[in-house]
Tab-separated table of C-alpha atoms in Angstrom:
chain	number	residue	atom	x	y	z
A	1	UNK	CA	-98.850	-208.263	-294.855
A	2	UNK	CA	-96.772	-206.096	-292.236
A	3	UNK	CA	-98.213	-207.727	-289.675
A	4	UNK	CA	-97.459	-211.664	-290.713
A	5	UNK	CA	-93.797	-210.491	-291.867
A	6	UNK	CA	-92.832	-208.969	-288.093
A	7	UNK	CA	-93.652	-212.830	-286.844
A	8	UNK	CA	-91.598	-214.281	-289.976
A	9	UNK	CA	-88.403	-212.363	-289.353
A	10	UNK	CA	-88.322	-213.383	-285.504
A	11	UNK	CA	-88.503	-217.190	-286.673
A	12	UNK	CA	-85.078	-215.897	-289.086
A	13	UNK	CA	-83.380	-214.506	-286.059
A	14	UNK	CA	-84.308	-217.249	-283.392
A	15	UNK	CA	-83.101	-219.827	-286.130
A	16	UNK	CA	-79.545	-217.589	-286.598
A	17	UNK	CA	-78.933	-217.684	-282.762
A	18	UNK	CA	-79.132	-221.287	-282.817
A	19	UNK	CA	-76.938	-221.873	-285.685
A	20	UNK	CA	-74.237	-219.847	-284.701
A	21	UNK	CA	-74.783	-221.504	-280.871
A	22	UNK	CA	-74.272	-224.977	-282.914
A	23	UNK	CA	-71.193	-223.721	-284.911
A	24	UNK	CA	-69.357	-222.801	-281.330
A	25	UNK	CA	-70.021	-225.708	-279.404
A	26	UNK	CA	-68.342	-227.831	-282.141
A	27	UNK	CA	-65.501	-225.825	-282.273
A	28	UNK	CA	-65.102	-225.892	-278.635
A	29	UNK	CA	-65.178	-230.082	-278.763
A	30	UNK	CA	-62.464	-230.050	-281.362
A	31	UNK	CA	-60.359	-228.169	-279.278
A	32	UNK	CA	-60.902	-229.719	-275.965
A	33	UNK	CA	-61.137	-233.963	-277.706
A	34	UNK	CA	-58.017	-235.365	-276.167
A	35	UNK	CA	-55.185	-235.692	-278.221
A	36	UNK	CA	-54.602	-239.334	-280.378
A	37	UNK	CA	-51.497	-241.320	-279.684
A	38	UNK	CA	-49.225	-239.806	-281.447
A	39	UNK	CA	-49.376	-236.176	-279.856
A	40	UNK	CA	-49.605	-238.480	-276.812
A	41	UNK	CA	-46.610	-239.722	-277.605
A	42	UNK	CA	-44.526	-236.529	-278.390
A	43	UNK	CA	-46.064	-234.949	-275.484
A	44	UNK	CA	-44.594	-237.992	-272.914
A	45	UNK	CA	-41.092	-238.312	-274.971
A	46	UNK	CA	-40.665	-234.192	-274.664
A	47	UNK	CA	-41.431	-235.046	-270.177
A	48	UNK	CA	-39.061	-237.969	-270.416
A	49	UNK	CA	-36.473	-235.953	-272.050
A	50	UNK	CA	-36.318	-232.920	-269.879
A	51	UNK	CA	-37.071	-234.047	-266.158
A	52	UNK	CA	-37.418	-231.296	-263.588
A	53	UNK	CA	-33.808	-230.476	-262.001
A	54	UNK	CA	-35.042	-229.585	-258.578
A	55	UNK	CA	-32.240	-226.870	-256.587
A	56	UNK	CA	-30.665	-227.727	-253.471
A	57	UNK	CA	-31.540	-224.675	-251.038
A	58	UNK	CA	-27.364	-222.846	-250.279
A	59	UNK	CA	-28.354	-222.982	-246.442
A	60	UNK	CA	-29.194	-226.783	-246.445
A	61	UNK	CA	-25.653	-228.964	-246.188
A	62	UNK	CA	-25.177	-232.285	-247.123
A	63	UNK	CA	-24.611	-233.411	-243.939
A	64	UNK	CA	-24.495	-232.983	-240.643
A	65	UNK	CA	-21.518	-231.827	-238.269
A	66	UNK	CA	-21.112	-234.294	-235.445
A	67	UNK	CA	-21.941	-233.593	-231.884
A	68	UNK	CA	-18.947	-234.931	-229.560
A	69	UNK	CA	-19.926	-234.284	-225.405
A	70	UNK	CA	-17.682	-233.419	-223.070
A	71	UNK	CA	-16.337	-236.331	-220.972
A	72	UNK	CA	-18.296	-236.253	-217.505
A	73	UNK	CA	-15.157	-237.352	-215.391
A	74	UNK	CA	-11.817	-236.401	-215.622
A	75	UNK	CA	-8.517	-235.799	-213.718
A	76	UNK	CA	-5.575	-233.890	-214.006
A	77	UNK	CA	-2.126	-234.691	-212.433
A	78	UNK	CA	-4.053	-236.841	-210.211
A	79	UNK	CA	-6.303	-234.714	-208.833
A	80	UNK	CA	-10.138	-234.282	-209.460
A	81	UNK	CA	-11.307	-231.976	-211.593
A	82	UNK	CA	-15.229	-231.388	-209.707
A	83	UNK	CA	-17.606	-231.448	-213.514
A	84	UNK	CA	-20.300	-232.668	-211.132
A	85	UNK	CA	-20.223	-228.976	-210.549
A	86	UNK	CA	-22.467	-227.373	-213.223
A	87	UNK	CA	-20.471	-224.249	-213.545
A	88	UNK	CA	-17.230	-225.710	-213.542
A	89	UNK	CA	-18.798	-228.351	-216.556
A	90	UNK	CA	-19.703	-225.338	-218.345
A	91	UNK	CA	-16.474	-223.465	-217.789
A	92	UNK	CA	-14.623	-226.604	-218.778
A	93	UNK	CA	-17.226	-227.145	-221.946
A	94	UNK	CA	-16.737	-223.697	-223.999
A	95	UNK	CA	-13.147	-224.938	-223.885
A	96	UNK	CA	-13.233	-228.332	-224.656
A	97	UNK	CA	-15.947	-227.325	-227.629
A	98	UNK	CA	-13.137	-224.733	-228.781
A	99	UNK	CA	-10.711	-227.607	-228.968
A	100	UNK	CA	-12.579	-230.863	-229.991
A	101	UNK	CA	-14.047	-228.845	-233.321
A	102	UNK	CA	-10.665	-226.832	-234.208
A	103	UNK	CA	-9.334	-229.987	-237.147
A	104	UNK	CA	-6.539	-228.400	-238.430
A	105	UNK	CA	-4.871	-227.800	-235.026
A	106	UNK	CA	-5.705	-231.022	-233.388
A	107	UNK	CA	-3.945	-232.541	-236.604
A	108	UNK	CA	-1.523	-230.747	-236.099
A	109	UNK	CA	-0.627	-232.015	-232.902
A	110	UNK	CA	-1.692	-235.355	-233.548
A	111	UNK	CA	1.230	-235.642	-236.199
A	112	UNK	CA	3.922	-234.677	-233.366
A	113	UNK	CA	2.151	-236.668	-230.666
A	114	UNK	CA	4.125	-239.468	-231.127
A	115	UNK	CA	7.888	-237.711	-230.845
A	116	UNK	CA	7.347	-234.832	-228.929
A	117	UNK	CA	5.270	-236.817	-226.275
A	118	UNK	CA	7.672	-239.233	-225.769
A	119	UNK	CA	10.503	-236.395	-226.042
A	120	UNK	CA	8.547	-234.761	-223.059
A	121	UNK	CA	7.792	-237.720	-221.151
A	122	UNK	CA	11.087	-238.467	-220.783
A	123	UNK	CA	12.357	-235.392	-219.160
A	124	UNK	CA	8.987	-235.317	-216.766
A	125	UNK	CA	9.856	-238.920	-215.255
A	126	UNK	CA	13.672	-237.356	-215.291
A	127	UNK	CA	12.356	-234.708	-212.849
A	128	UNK	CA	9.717	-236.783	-211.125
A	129	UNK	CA	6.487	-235.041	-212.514
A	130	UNK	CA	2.993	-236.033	-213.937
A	131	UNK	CA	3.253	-236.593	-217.330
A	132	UNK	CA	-0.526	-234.570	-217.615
A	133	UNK	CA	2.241	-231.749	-217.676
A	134	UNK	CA	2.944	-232.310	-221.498
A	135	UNK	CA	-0.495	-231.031	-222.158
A	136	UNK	CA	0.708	-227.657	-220.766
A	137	UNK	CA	3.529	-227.217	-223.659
A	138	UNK	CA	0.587	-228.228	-226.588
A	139	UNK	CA	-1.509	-225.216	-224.603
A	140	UNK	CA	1.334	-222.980	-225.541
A	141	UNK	CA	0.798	-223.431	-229.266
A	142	UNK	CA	-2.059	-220.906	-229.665
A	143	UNK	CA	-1.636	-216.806	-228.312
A	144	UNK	CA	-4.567	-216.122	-226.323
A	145	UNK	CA	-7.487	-214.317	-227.139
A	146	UNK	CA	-6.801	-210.981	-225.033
A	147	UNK	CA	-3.927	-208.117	-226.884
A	148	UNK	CA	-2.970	-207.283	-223.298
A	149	UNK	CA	-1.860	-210.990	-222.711
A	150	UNK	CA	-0.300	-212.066	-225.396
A	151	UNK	CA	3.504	-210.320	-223.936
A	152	UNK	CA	2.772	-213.254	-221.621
A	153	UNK	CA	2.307	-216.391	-223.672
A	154	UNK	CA	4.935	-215.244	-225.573
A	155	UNK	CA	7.484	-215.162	-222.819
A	156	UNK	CA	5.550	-218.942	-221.735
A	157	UNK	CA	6.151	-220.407	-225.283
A	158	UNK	CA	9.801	-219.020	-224.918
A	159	UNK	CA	10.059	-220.645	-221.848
A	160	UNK	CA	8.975	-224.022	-223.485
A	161	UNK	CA	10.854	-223.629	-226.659
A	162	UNK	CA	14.434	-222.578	-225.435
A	163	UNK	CA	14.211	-224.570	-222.027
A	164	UNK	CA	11.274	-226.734	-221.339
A	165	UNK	CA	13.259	-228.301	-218.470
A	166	UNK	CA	13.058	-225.233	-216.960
A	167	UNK	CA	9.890	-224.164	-217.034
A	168	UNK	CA	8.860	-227.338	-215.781
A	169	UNK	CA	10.771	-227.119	-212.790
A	170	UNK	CA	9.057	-223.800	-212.386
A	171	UNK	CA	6.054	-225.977	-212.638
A	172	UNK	CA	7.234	-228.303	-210.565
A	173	UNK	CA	7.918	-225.460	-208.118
A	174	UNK	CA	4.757	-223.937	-208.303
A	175	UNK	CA	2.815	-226.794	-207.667
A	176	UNK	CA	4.848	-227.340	-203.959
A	177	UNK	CA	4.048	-223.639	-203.242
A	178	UNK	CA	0.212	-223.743	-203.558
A	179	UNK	CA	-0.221	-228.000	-203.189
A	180	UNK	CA	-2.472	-227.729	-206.183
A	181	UNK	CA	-1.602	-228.519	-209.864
A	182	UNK	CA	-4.534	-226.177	-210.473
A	183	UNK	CA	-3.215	-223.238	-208.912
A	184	UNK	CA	0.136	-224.169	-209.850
A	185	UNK	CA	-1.179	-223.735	-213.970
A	186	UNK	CA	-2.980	-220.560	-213.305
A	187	UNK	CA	0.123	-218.984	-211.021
A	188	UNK	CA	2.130	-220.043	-213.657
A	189	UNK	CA	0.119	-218.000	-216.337
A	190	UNK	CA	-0.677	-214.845	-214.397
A	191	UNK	CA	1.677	-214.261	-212.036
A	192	UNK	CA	2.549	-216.540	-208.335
A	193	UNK	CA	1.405	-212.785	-206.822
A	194	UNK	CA	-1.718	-212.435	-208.604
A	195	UNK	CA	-3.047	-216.134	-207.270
A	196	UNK	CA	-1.529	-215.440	-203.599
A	197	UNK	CA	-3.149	-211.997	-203.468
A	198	UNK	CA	-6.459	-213.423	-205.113
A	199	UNK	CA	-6.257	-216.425	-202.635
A	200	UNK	CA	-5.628	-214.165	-199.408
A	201	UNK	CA	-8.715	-211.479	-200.554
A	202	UNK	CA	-11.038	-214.661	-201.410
A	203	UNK	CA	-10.196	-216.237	-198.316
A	204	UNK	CA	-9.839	-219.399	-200.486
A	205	UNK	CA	-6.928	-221.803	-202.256
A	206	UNK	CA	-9.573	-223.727	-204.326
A	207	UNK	CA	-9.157	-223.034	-207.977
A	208	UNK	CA	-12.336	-224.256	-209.264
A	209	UNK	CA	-14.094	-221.981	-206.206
A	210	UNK	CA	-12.009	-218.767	-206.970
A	211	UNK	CA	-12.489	-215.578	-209.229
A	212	UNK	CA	-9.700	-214.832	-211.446
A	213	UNK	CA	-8.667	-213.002	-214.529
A	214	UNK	CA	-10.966	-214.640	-217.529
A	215	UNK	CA	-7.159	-215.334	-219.351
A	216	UNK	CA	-5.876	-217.457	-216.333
A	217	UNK	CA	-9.215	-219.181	-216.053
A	218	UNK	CA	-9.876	-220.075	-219.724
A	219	UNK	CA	-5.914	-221.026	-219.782
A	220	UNK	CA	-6.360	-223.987	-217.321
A	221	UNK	CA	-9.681	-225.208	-218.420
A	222	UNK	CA	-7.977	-225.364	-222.302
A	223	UNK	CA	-5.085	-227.353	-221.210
A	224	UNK	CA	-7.875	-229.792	-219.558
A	225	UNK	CA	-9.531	-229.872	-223.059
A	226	UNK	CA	-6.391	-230.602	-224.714
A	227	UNK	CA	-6.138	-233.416	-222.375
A	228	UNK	CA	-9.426	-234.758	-223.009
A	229	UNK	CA	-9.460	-235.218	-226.850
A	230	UNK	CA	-5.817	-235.835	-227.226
A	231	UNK	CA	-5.652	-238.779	-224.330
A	232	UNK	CA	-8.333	-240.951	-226.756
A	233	UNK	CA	-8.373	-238.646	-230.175
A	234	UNK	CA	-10.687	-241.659	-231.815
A	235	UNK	CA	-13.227	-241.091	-229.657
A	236	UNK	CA	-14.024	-237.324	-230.966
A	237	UNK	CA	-13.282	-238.567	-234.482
A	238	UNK	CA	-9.575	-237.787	-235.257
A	239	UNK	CA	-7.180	-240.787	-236.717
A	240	UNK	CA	-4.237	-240.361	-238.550
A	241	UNK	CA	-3.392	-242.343	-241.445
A	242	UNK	CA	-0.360	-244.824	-241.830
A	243	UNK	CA	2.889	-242.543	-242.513
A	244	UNK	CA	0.954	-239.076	-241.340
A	245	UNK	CA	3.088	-238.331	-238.462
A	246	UNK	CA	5.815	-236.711	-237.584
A	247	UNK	CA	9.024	-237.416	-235.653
């Protein structure tokens, strides 16, 4: 009898295993059978709803600045300015990007172009000089860079406000000394001494081949930028609109 009930209770526990095997498997289905329209339906109306608002990264802009290049010819007073010479081009285009991206001061001037250009004009063809010179007065506008020379422009821009016939004359007078407009801009901002004493050491009268104080340089290659976007301002982007300027 104990040996025909060992075999019995082994069928009992064989039998249980399957059962409960059975009773997991259909519980499993149920909860993986895909859902019936309607919680299809909730499920899409809840997506619809609340689409994903994707974030705009803070470094990313909406758009992009414009790239303006320098112009690859140019004169000043008449005379050629050499940007077939790589380092004068990239002397002349650290200024010219300093000018052509600073708005608010280009607007500035645009406003007064107008009056004060014909204002100064007048008194250059009075005195029988380029009118590139007006460009020079503009340059005035901003103190430079350097502590040490800003006693300077500030006797220059006095020069300008209280008699710009004057220092034009000294211009003027300047130019006949050294037969170069050049020369004549960067005597008039460091000194006529300083350029005859550079010009006798460097055995040469060539600005654009001399060595001079980084002020005087970066002064004459900034009123040639000022010339460059203010002689055709639509062509870097800047227009005024009807009734912006100023007499």
């Amino acid at each position: 009898m104990q040996d025909c009930s060992k075999p019995r209770r082994l069928v009992y526990l064989v039998a249980a295993l399957f059962m409960a095997a059975g009773v997991i498997g259909c519980a499993t289905a149920e909860t993986s059978a895909p859902a019936g329209p309607p919680v299809q339906a909730a499920v899409q109306a809840e997506r619809t709803a609340a689409p994903v608002q994707v974030q705009r990264p803070a470094h990313q802009s909406p758009g992009m600045v414009a790239y303006y290049p320098p112009p690859g010819r140019m004169d000043f007073c008449g005379e050629h300015v050499p940007l077939e010479n790589q380092e004068v081009m990239e002397r002349f285009d650290k200024e010219f990007t300093l000018v052509v991206y600073n708005h608010a001061q280009i607007y500035r001037w645009l406003k007064r172009r107008d009056g004060y250009f014909q204002w100064m004009e007048e008194r250059l063809r009075r005195l029988n000089l380029p009118e590139d010179l007006k460009y020079v007065a503009l340059a005035e506008s901003e103190p430079p860079l350097s502590t040490a020379d800003r006693k300077r422009w500030a006797e220059m821009r006095n020069d300008f406000e209280r008699s710009p016939e004057s220092a034009l004359q000294y211009l003027g007078d300047l130019h006949r000394s050294f037969r170069s407009w050049s020369l004549a801009l960067a005597a008039y901002c460091c000194g006529e001494k300083r350029i005859m004493d550079e010009s006798r050491a460097q055995g040469q009268s060539d600005f654009y081949k001399m060595m001079l104080p980084q002020e005087t340089e970066r002064y004459v290659f900034k009123v040639l930028a000022i010339k460059a976007v203010l002689s055709d301002p639509a062509r870097y982007g800047y227009e005024l609109p009807k009734g912006a300027r100023q007499r």
